[in-house]
GROMACS .gro file of C-alpha atoms in nm:
model
  366
    1MET     CA    1  -1.338  -1.128  -0.024
    2ARG     CA    2  -1.148  -1.382   0.137
    3HIS     CA    3  -0.805  -1.282   0.173
    4LEU     CA    4  -0.616  -1.016   0.079
    5LEU     CA    5  -0.269  -1.123  -0.067
    6SER     CA    6  -0.117  -0.979  -0.386
    7THR     CA    7  -0.246  -0.693  -0.622
    8GLN     CA    8  -0.200  -0.938  -0.914
    9GLU     CA    9  -0.501  -1.114  -0.831
   10LEU     CA   10  -0.718  -0.794  -0.814
   11ALA     CA   11  -0.979  -0.733  -1.103
   12ARG     CA   12  -1.075  -0.336  -1.206
   13GLU     CA   13  -1.398  -0.375  -1.023
   14ASP     CA   14  -1.274  -0.499  -0.675
   15ALA     CA   15  -0.981  -0.271  -0.668
   16ILE     CA   16  -1.278   0.004  -0.739
   17ARG     CA   17  -1.474  -0.143  -0.463
   18ILE     CA   18  -1.222  -0.135  -0.222
   19LEU     CA   19  -1.153   0.219  -0.290
   20ASP     CA   20  -1.496   0.358  -0.277
   21THR     CA   21  -1.564   0.139   0.041
   22ALA     CA   22  -1.245   0.335   0.141
   23ALA     CA   23  -1.357   0.667   0.049
   24GLN     CA   24  -1.684   0.622   0.272
   25MET     CA   25  -1.456   0.497   0.584
   26ALA     CA   26  -1.240   0.798   0.557
   27ALA     CA   27  -1.579   1.058   0.563
   28THR     CA   28  -1.631   0.891   0.880
   29GLN     CA   29  -1.317   0.954   1.029
   30SER     CA   30  -1.381   1.324   1.000
   31ARG     CA   31  -1.641   1.321   1.267
   32GLU     CA   32  -1.608   1.391   1.631
   33ILE     CA   33  -1.661   1.008   1.707
   34LYS     CA   34  -1.474   0.819   1.468
   35LYS     CA   35  -1.573   0.482   1.600
   36LEU     CA   36  -1.805   0.242   1.421
   37PRO     CA   37  -1.963  -0.104   1.546
   38THR     CA   38  -1.930  -0.275   1.236
   39LEU     CA   39  -1.691  -0.545   1.346
   40ARG     CA   40  -1.780  -0.568   1.766
   41GLY     CA   41  -1.667  -0.923   1.842
   42ARG     CA   42  -1.408  -1.017   1.585
   43THR     CA   43  -1.053  -1.044   1.689
   44VAL     CA   44  -0.776  -0.904   1.416
   45VAL     CA   45  -0.454  -1.029   1.488
   46ASN     CA   46  -0.164  -0.789   1.358
   47LEU     CA   47   0.137  -1.100   1.289
   48PHE     CA   48   0.510  -0.880   1.255
   49TYR     CA   49   0.778  -1.045   1.204
   50GLU     CA   50   0.941  -0.749   1.075
   51ASP     CA   51   0.993  -0.407   1.220
   52SER     CA   52   0.689  -0.156   1.106
   53THR     CA   53   0.581   0.174   1.208
   54ARG     CA   54   0.330   0.280   1.009
   55THR     CA   55   0.182  -0.036   0.884
   56ARG     CA   56   0.156  -0.192   1.179
   57ILE     CA   57   0.001   0.151   1.374
   58SER     CA   58  -0.226   0.188   1.079
   59PHE     CA   59  -0.395  -0.169   1.066
   60GLU     CA   60  -0.459  -0.123   1.435
   61THR     CA   61  -0.626   0.167   1.420
   62ALA     CA   62  -0.834   0.085   1.141
   63ALA     CA   63  -0.953  -0.256   1.307
   64LYS     CA   64  -1.022  -0.056   1.675
   65ARG     CA   65  -1.194   0.225   1.459
   66LEU     CA   66  -1.412  -0.065   1.318
   67SER     CA   67  -1.444  -0.183   1.699
   68ALA     CA   68  -1.276  -0.487   1.633
   69ASP     CA   69  -1.021  -0.661   1.936
   70VAL     CA   70  -0.712  -0.609   1.848
   71ILE     CA   71  -0.366  -0.840   1.938
   72ASN     CA   72  -0.049  -0.723   1.826
   73PHE     CA   73   0.203  -0.974   1.794
   74SER     CA   74   0.571  -0.909   1.735
   75ALA     CA   75   0.851  -1.169   1.626
   76LYS     CA   76   1.086  -1.011   1.881
   77GLY     CA   77   0.991  -1.148   2.245
   78SER     CA   78   0.766  -1.409   2.141
   79SER     CA   79   0.812  -1.812   2.083
   80VAL     CA   80   0.976  -1.723   1.775
   81SER     CA   81   1.275  -1.642   1.922
   82LYS     CA   82   1.276  -1.964   2.046
   83GLY     CA   83   1.205  -2.153   1.694
   84GLU     CA   84   0.877  -2.146   1.689
   85SER     CA   85   0.766  -2.252   1.334
   86LEU     CA   86   0.492  -2.004   1.172
   87LYS     CA   87   0.263  -2.321   1.133
   88ASP     CA   88   0.263  -2.338   1.508
   89THR     CA   89   0.218  -1.990   1.544
   90ALA     CA   90  -0.065  -2.009   1.312
   91LEU     CA   91  -0.229  -2.273   1.484
   92THR     CA   92  -0.182  -2.109   1.786
   93LEU     CA   93  -0.407  -1.804   1.662
   94GLN     CA   94  -0.660  -2.051   1.516
   95ALA     CA   95  -0.697  -2.212   1.897
   96MET     CA   96  -0.701  -1.925   2.020
   97GLY     CA   97  -1.029  -1.773   1.769
   98ALA     CA   98  -0.863  -1.532   1.565
   99ASP     CA   99  -1.084  -1.384   1.256
  100ALA     CA  100  -0.811  -1.229   1.076
  101VAL     CA  101  -0.447  -1.196   1.071
  102VAL     CA  102  -0.272  -0.931   0.942
  103VAL     CA  103   0.100  -1.064   0.837
  104ARG     CA  104   0.426  -0.888   0.758
  105HIS     CA  105   0.727  -1.151   0.717
  106GLN     CA  106   1.064  -1.118   0.571
  107ALA     CA  107   0.995  -1.434   0.349
  108SER     CA  108   0.814  -1.358   0.010
  109GLY     CA  109   0.505  -1.602  -0.035
  110ALA     CA  110   0.455  -1.631   0.382
  111PRO     CA  111   0.140  -1.479   0.388
  112HIS     CA  112   0.024  -1.690   0.077
  113LEU     CA  113   0.136  -2.013   0.270
  114LEU     CA  114  -0.067  -1.899   0.574
  115ALA     CA  115  -0.386  -1.850   0.383
  116HIS     CA  116  -0.399  -2.189   0.189
  117ALA     CA  117  -0.223  -2.452   0.430
  118GLY     CA  118  -0.516  -2.505   0.566
  119TRP     CA  119  -0.375  -2.422   0.944
  120LEU     CA  120  -0.633  -2.139   0.981
  121ASP     CA  121  -1.005  -2.015   0.929
  122ALA     CA  122  -0.885  -1.687   0.924
  123ALA     CA  123  -0.926  -1.411   0.659
  124VAL     CA  124  -0.515  -1.329   0.586
  125VAL     CA  125  -0.377  -0.979   0.508
  126ASN     CA  126  -0.064  -0.937   0.317
  127ALA     CA  127   0.145  -0.665   0.532
  128GLY     CA  128   0.470  -0.698   0.331
  129ASP     CA  129   0.609  -1.017   0.249
  130GLY     CA  130   1.036  -0.994   0.177
  131THR     CA  131   1.011  -0.822  -0.161
  132HIS     CA  132   0.669  -0.930  -0.288
  133GLN     CA  133   0.416  -0.764  -0.251
  134HIS     CA  134   0.231  -0.468  -0.012
  135PRO     CA  135  -0.107  -0.504  -0.160
  136THR     CA  136  -0.272  -0.221   0.116
  137GLN     CA  137   0.018   0.059   0.002
  138ALA     CA  138  -0.054   0.023  -0.336
  139LEU     CA  139  -0.444   0.061  -0.246
  140LEU     CA  140  -0.397   0.359  -0.009
  141ASP     CA  141  -0.143   0.479  -0.334
  142ALA     CA  142  -0.415   0.464  -0.578
  143TYR     CA  143  -0.646   0.610  -0.319
  144THR     CA  144  -0.466   0.879  -0.276
  145LEU     CA  145  -0.360   0.929  -0.700
  146ARG     CA  146  -0.757   0.902  -0.743
  147ARG     CA  147  -0.858   1.171  -0.500
  148HIS     CA  148  -0.591   1.404  -0.666
  149LEU     CA  149  -0.629   1.291  -1.042
  150SER     CA  150  -1.051   1.337  -1.051
  151GLY     CA  151  -1.229   1.566  -1.167
  152SER     CA  152  -1.187   1.936  -1.064
  153ALA     CA  153  -0.843   1.877  -0.884
  154LEU     CA  154  -0.684   1.794  -1.233
  155GLU     CA  155  -0.904   2.060  -1.428
  156ALA     CA  156  -0.774   2.328  -1.119
  157PRO     CA  157  -0.513   2.228  -0.919
  158GLY     CA  158  -0.462   2.413  -0.603
  159ALA     CA  159  -0.750   2.563  -0.667
  160SER     CA  160  -1.034   2.318  -0.526
  161GLY     CA  161  -0.794   2.024  -0.354
  162PRO     CA  162  -0.915   1.630  -0.395
  163ASP     CA  163  -1.229   1.586  -0.570
  164ASP     CA  164  -1.415   1.266  -0.365
  165ALA     CA  165  -1.717   1.315  -0.542
  166ALA     CA  166  -1.567   1.299  -0.872
  167ALA     CA  167  -1.330   1.045  -0.739
  168ARG     CA  168  -1.625   0.802  -0.619
  169GLY     CA  169  -1.605   0.458  -0.909
  170ALA     CA  170  -1.321   0.637  -1.092
  171ASP     CA  171  -1.002   0.444  -1.227
  172LEU     CA  172  -0.726   0.606  -1.336
  173ALA     CA  173  -0.675   0.560  -1.682
  174GLY     CA  174  -0.494   0.807  -1.882
  175ARG     CA  175  -0.280   0.916  -1.594
  176HIS     CA  176   0.101   0.848  -1.610
  177VAL     CA  177   0.252   0.765  -1.282
  178ALA     CA  178   0.676   0.751  -1.235
  179ILE     CA  179   0.812   0.523  -0.991
  180VAL     CA  180   1.145   0.643  -0.936
  181GLY     CA  181   1.419   0.464  -0.717
  182ASP     CA  182   1.534   0.088  -0.535
  183VAL     CA  183   1.222  -0.150  -0.778
  184LEU     CA  184   1.481  -0.415  -0.741
  185HIS     CA  185   1.387  -0.458  -0.329
  186SER     CA  186   1.105  -0.276  -0.317
  187ARG     CA  187   0.717  -0.502  -0.257
  188VAL     CA  188   0.573  -0.138  -0.285
  189ALA     CA  189   0.668  -0.107  -0.663
  190ARG     CA  190   0.607  -0.449  -0.764
  191SER     CA  191   0.234  -0.410  -0.608
  192ASN     CA  192   0.168  -0.054  -0.752
  193VAL     CA  193   0.255  -0.156  -1.126
  194HIS     CA  194  -0.003  -0.416  -1.090
  195LEU     CA  195  -0.226  -0.232  -0.954
  196LEU     CA  196  -0.178   0.080  -1.130
  197HIS     CA  197  -0.181  -0.126  -1.447
  198THR     CA  198  -0.534  -0.298  -1.349
  199LEU     CA  199  -0.667   0.081  -1.283
  200GLY     CA  200  -0.567   0.215  -1.623
  201ALA     CA  201  -0.275   0.418  -1.537
  202ARG     CA  202   0.071   0.405  -1.759
  203VAL     CA  203   0.360   0.327  -1.543
  204THR     CA  204   0.674   0.416  -1.594
  205LEU     CA  205   0.982   0.266  -1.354
  206VAL     CA  206   1.304   0.492  -1.360
  207ALA     CA  207   1.626   0.363  -1.186
  208PRO     CA  208   1.951   0.255  -1.240
  209PRO     CA  209   1.989  -0.119  -1.410
  210THR     CA  210   2.142  -0.210  -1.063
  211LEU     CA  211   1.818  -0.148  -0.927
  212LEU     CA  212   1.615  -0.330  -1.153
  213PRO     CA  213   1.518  -0.698  -1.065
  214VAL     CA  214   1.566  -0.983  -1.381
  215GLY     CA  215   1.249  -0.974  -1.577
  216VAL     CA  216   1.113  -0.643  -1.531
  217GLU     CA  217   1.070  -0.620  -1.899
  218THR     CA  218   0.733  -0.854  -1.825
  219TRP     CA  219   0.615  -0.619  -1.601
  220PRO     CA  220   0.345  -0.409  -1.779
  221CYS     CA  221   0.569  -0.099  -1.767
  222ASP     CA  222   0.794   0.087  -1.915
  223VAL     CA  223   1.166   0.114  -1.798
  224SER     CA  224   1.405   0.460  -1.821
  225TYR     CA  225   1.712   0.496  -1.676
  226GLY     CA  226   1.671   0.895  -1.669
  227LEU     CA  227   1.523   1.077  -1.435
  228ASP     CA  228   1.509   1.446  -1.563
  229GLY     CA  229   1.339   1.288  -1.939
  230THR     CA  230   1.057   1.143  -1.751
  231LEU     CA  231   0.957   1.404  -1.524
  232ALA     CA  232   0.962   1.632  -1.852
  233GLY     CA  233   0.775   1.441  -2.052
  234ASP     CA  234   1.050   1.331  -2.287
  235GLY     CA  235   0.938   0.922  -2.256
  236PRO     CA  236   0.646   0.781  -2.473
  237ASN     CA  237   0.404   0.823  -2.156
  238GLY     CA  238   0.397   1.199  -2.182
  239ALA     CA  239   0.484   1.397  -1.835
  240ALA     CA  240   0.446   1.219  -1.511
  241ASP     CA  241   0.058   1.312  -1.345
  242ALA     CA  242   0.272   1.159  -1.032
  243VAL     CA  243   0.589   1.102  -0.901
  244MET     CA  244   0.669   0.805  -0.638
  245MET     CA  245   1.008   0.820  -0.491
  246LEU     CA  246   1.122   0.489  -0.329
  247ARG     CA  247   1.342   0.470  -0.015
  248VAL     CA  248   1.697   0.316  -0.090
  249GLN     CA  249   1.688  -0.005   0.111
  250ARG     CA  250   2.031  -0.009   0.240
  251GLU     CA  251   2.004  -0.261   0.490
  252ARG     CA  252   1.866  -0.547   0.189
  253MET     CA  253   2.214  -0.476   0.012
  254SER     CA  254   2.454  -0.693   0.131
  255GLY     CA  255   2.777  -0.555   0.219
  256SER     CA  256   2.640  -0.210   0.144
  257GLY     CA  257   2.801  -0.055   0.466
  258ALA     CA  258   2.719   0.350   0.455
  259GLY     CA  259   2.726   0.386   0.057
  260GLY     CA  260   2.522   0.138  -0.198
  261GLY     CA  261   2.757  -0.156  -0.186
  262ALA     CA  262   2.794  -0.300  -0.557
  263PHE     CA  263   2.421  -0.119  -0.671
  264PHE     CA  264   2.541   0.219  -0.672
  265PRO     CA  265   2.906   0.420  -0.610
  266ASN     CA  266   2.812   0.617  -0.351
  267PRO     CA  267   2.495   0.845  -0.200
  268LEU     CA  268   2.597   1.170  -0.338
  269GLU     CA  269   2.595   1.008  -0.686
  270TYR     CA  270   2.275   0.835  -0.632
  271SER     CA  271   2.124   1.152  -0.522
  272ARG     CA  272   2.262   1.344  -0.768
  273LYS     CA  273   2.114   1.106  -1.072
  274TYR     CA  274   1.807   0.971  -0.866
  275GLY     CA  275   1.684   1.219  -0.618
  276LEU     CA  276   1.394   1.424  -0.646
  277ASP     CA  277   1.470   1.784  -0.574
  278ALA     CA  278   1.364   2.163  -0.617
  279ARG     CA  279   1.534   2.154  -0.968
  280ARG     CA  280   1.325   1.836  -1.045
  281LEU     CA  281   1.059   1.930  -0.888
  282ALA     CA  282   0.944   2.267  -1.109
  283LEU     CA  283   0.997   2.000  -1.386
  284LEU     CA  284   0.662   1.819  -1.328
  285PRO     CA  285   0.326   1.940  -1.435
  286GLU     CA  286   0.175   2.224  -1.196
  287HIS     CA  287  -0.133   1.876  -1.094
  288ALA     CA  288   0.163   1.671  -1.040
  289VAL     CA  289   0.192   1.504  -0.697
  290VAL     CA  290   0.460   1.367  -0.505
  291MET     CA  291   0.423   1.051  -0.298
  292HIS     CA  292   0.690   0.824  -0.059
  293PRO     CA  293   0.557   0.530   0.105
  294GLY     CA  294   0.801   0.589   0.397
  295PRO     CA  295   1.011   0.634   0.567
  296MET     CA  296   1.201   0.870   0.384
  297ASN     CA  297   1.574   0.885   0.365
  298ARG     CA  298   1.581   1.294   0.312
  299GLY     CA  299   1.846   1.397   0.140
  300LEU     CA  300   1.892   1.052  -0.006
  301GLU     CA  301   1.625   0.971  -0.234
  302ILE     CA  302   1.381   1.304  -0.192
  303SER     CA  303   1.529   1.623  -0.054
  304ALA     CA  304   1.388   1.775   0.204
  305GLN     CA  305   1.241   2.085   0.005
  306ALA     CA  306   1.059   1.812  -0.211
  307ALA     CA  307   0.964   1.628   0.085
  308ASP     CA  308   0.810   1.936   0.218
  309SER     CA  309   0.639   2.110  -0.066
  310SER     CA  310   0.303   2.202  -0.143
  311ARG     CA  311   0.300   1.865  -0.395
  312ALA     CA  312   0.398   1.617  -0.198
  313VAL     CA  313   0.115   1.391  -0.030
  314ILE     CA  314   0.293   1.195   0.185
  315VAL     CA  315   0.135   1.234   0.523
  316GLU     CA  316  -0.168   1.247   0.323
  317GLN     CA  317  -0.102   0.896   0.207
  318VAL     CA  318  -0.076   0.779   0.606
  319ALA     CA  319  -0.399   0.936   0.658
  320ASN     CA  320  -0.549   0.753   0.358
  321GLY     CA  321  -0.377   0.428   0.499
  322VAL     CA  322  -0.611   0.365   0.767
  323ALA     CA  323  -0.911   0.449   0.560
  324VAL     CA  324  -0.787   0.207   0.281
  325ARG     CA  325  -0.717  -0.064   0.582
  326MET     CA  326  -1.095   0.027   0.750
  327ALA     CA  327  -1.200  -0.094   0.413
  328VAL     CA  328  -1.043  -0.420   0.356
  329LEU     CA  329  -1.094  -0.522   0.720
  330TYR     CA  330  -1.515  -0.435   0.635
  331LEU     CA  331  -1.515  -0.629   0.349
  332LEU     CA  332  -1.337  -0.971   0.457
  333LEU     CA  333  -1.502  -0.978   0.800
  334ALA     CA  334  -1.851  -0.798   0.730
  335GLY     CA  335  -1.898  -0.960   0.418
  336THR     CA  336  -2.129  -0.749   0.254
  337ASP     CA  337  -2.164  -0.653  -0.106
  338THR     CA  338  -2.330  -0.297  -0.089
  339PRO     CA  339  -2.058  -0.055   0.033
  340GLY     CA  340  -2.310   0.180   0.051
  341SER     CA  341  -2.430   0.048   0.359
  342VAL     CA  342  -2.102   0.174   0.538
  343GLY     CA  343  -2.191   0.555   0.539
  344ASP     CA  344  -2.545   0.478   0.620
  345ALA     CA  345  -2.514   0.217   0.913
  346ALA     CA  346  -2.229   0.516   0.997
  347ALA     CA  347  -2.436   0.785   0.943
  348VAL     CA  348  -2.699   0.653   1.213
  349GLY     CA  349  -2.464   0.467   1.471
  350SER     CA  350  -2.591   0.200   1.421
  351PRO     CA  351  -2.366  -0.175   1.288
  352VAL     CA  352  -2.402  -0.300   0.917
  353THR     CA  353  -2.675  -0.547   0.937
  354ALA     CA  354  -2.568  -0.757   0.588
  355PRO     CA  355  -2.495  -1.153   0.791
  356PRO     CA  356  -2.118  -1.247   0.730
  357VAL     CA  357  -2.060  -1.455   0.466
  358THR     CA  358  -1.972  -1.834   0.595
  359SER     CA  359  -1.593  -1.952   0.440
  360THR     CA  360  -1.727  -2.119   0.172
  361GLU     CA  361  -1.927  -1.831   0.014
  362ARG     CA  362  -1.621  -1.619   0.017
  363VAL     CA  363  -1.394  -1.609  -0.278
  364ALA     CA  364  -1.040  -1.676  -0.339
  365THR     CA  365  -0.948  -1.314  -0.432
  366PRO     CA  366  -1.077  -0.998  -0.383
   0.00000   0.00000   0.00000
């Protein structure tokens, strides 16, 4: 891979390759010594123009566990606050020899500009740009879904737990995922719709009309305005195998104050119609899982009962995020086409021996 900018550009085989590599990375994290020497001598820069907790720490952890040198850059307290442009920041990172730049930016399209403007030779990973894309979040969501909706984990829910062996090489064909909430402002929703469709899943977006973007009818998914019917299987896609609750992004709702501005009457009304509570949880099939990209607004889009239930895999998503981001950084910087060598190298404690590819050998999309 050269860059990871959007799930829309990922082919099915490339997505499965990342998920399979992530599974091997996750296996190494159950050992006493979690660190691998794979990216020793490489420099990864976390370039964050927006506040972040999970994503920034997850990328930092992933890079360090691959033995890369990590530089954390925050717009607050840097020359950006003095007016430095994205171009000049990129040129500075280039001069310092960055091998990969993980960028989060409030402007949609900023990672694409950084990757293709010619300012950097480094690989660029999109860690979230405006309301556009968040590809590693979608990948970790797909990885979590695949673990719980493959093989014996689906056939005997609650008995065997996630089935990693059955998940290897598998997609999500035939599964139905409901994505509920603030789709309008959500880069997670956009990324997941495209990736889940690529992996063969059926997707239903559930939201009030005011929280759906213009042109949503062109997306590869169905749209519903009723949560109860979607969860119960009244729609064309049947019952949901997973429900993904989206955070209500009140900071992006102009003039929203404590409520929802012009997007919904008030928080209580939104929670009553689109919040996941114990009653709606009971509508789901026995094997269905509950997801949330975080951070959660407990009591708004999801109740404490639903968030803390045995069906919820929200904390597991965070753990899986480290493995997925390890896989992405490994595939970007180690340059091998044989992800099976990751586990082999880790088992013997030696670095992956496949030589890194040159920039001309890397492809434009994963």
